[in-house]
């Protein structure tokens, strides 16, 4: 995702990937409402084909109605992570990213003017140099370790298994279905595949160098449920724990971390891949502007300021969910109380927005407009020549966008010195807008889809906001 974002801005980028080919594994399944919006704003959502969506979700195994999130795309249910990886890789390649598989990172040297990496590839060891290095290499990040990032938190206290199986029929079980000895889940996937998750309480984490044998998973399943699944054909098997860690800084010098390299947590609510993609979209345009020399002072620092806070909250909510669906009978009173609370629409909206990524609000300068710092929802618009357009289409180019909703020539004139970096769309609302947008005459939206300025309601005028996020205008 970062490679594609950089290529949209015309920045040369090389991706070094240790694996010679994709694994085909799918730890993540589907994506959240916010990631749906991100893909829509880049015009790649159609690449996923017909997506099955749902407005039903959960928080720690307690059902939550996500349909209370007005104006949001529904979450995708059954898109395997392997499909998402393939589509994003294909998109990045189309945009001109140089993706080199079979290249393992060995060393990192940041000398202040650039970064040199030593890698082992098909032709042996080689050294490569770039202006910046972004570590997107997962929870065991070699980049994070080589660059010396601090990674405080808590170690795993238990081990869980995840397996996709063929040749077995099991009754669906919701996440969080607790049994006397642990927790299990069963969910149907496309093509006759069944996904199971099993966690035995009191099972210490193992130091593994590969996936666990399927028989180990089958034995745990039988101890908890009494059902023998050892005859099933495993598509793939994985073990994971509940370790919770976050780096203290997302950037050290010219080395930056994104995704699981920067934060690891219990995979509760399917948030890991989604938060990581959103890290990438937050970073991509800021790093591109820094490389091309158009970034205002301090723009790249806002990546840590904005996304570290999001990561911290992510760790908090996944820990809370883990307590709910992994604990024993002692937590049942808490589950019961929370089950009552989610019947209130405000509570459901709060939890759904937290898990889906729609609650995120960045500090963009303040003001009274209710959507300042929040993501731009999809809006139906119509241009002066009668063309229907959605707001997401204006973000396909990965640039900032000034939405002139009141056909204001003076506003467009004031934005003219920045039109080498932003697009201007004059279009009136085509139908009712969300209540938060009532009376809005203009919106300045960052390339990552977040509202940086609005009229009326933002502190400061438009040129001030443009300079803050896109640097000085042309003379």
mmCIF file of C-alpha atoms in Angstrom, residues 10 18 24 29 35 41 70 86 95 98 125 158 180 196 254 362 365 374 387 397 400 415 426 471:
data_model
loop_
_atom_site.group_PDB
_atom_site.id
_atom_site.type_symbol
_atom_site.label_atom_id
_atom_site.label_comp_id
_atom_site.label_asym_id
_atom_site.label_seq_id
_atom_site.Cartn_x
_atom_site.Cartn_y
_atom_site.Cartn_z
ATOM 1 C CA UNK A 10 5.702 9.866 -8.775
ATOM 2 C CA UNK A 18 11.949 -11.983 1.917
ATOM 3 C CA UNK A 24 -1.631 -17.894 0.292
ATOM 4 C CA UNK A 29 -10.535 -11.847 6.527
ATOM 5 C CA UNK A 35 -10.600 0.353 4.723
ATOM 6 C CA UNK A 41 -10.981 6.667 -2.516
ATOM 7 C CA UNK A 70 -24.674 6.444 9.084
ATOM 8 C CA UNK A 86 -2.495 -10.017 -4.532
ATOM 9 C CA UNK A 95 2.039 1.979 -10.909
ATOM 10 C CA UNK A 98 10.019 -2.252 -8.214
ATOM 11 C CA UNK A 125 24.535 -10.240 -0.778
ATOM 12 C CA UNK A 158 -1.345 -17.829 25.991
ATOM 13 C CA UNK A 180 -15.251 -24.821 30.410
ATOM 14 C CA UNK A 196 -11.721 -22.546 13.236
ATOM 15 C CA UNK A 254 15.343 8.126 8.109
ATOM 16 C CA UNK A 362 -6.747 14.108 13.890
ATOM 17 C CA UNK A 365 -6.161 23.204 13.625
ATOM 18 C CA UNK A 374 -12.433 13.265 10.684
ATOM 19 C CA UNK A 387 -22.366 15.331 -14.100
ATOM 20 C CA UNK A 397 -5.219 10.666 -7.794
ATOM 21 C CA UNK A 400 -5.496 16.891 -1.677
ATOM 22 C CA UNK A 415 -6.489 28.078 -3.810
ATOM 23 C CA UNK A 426 -16.798 22.579 -7.825
ATOM 24 C CA UNK A 471 3.610 23.865 1.893
#
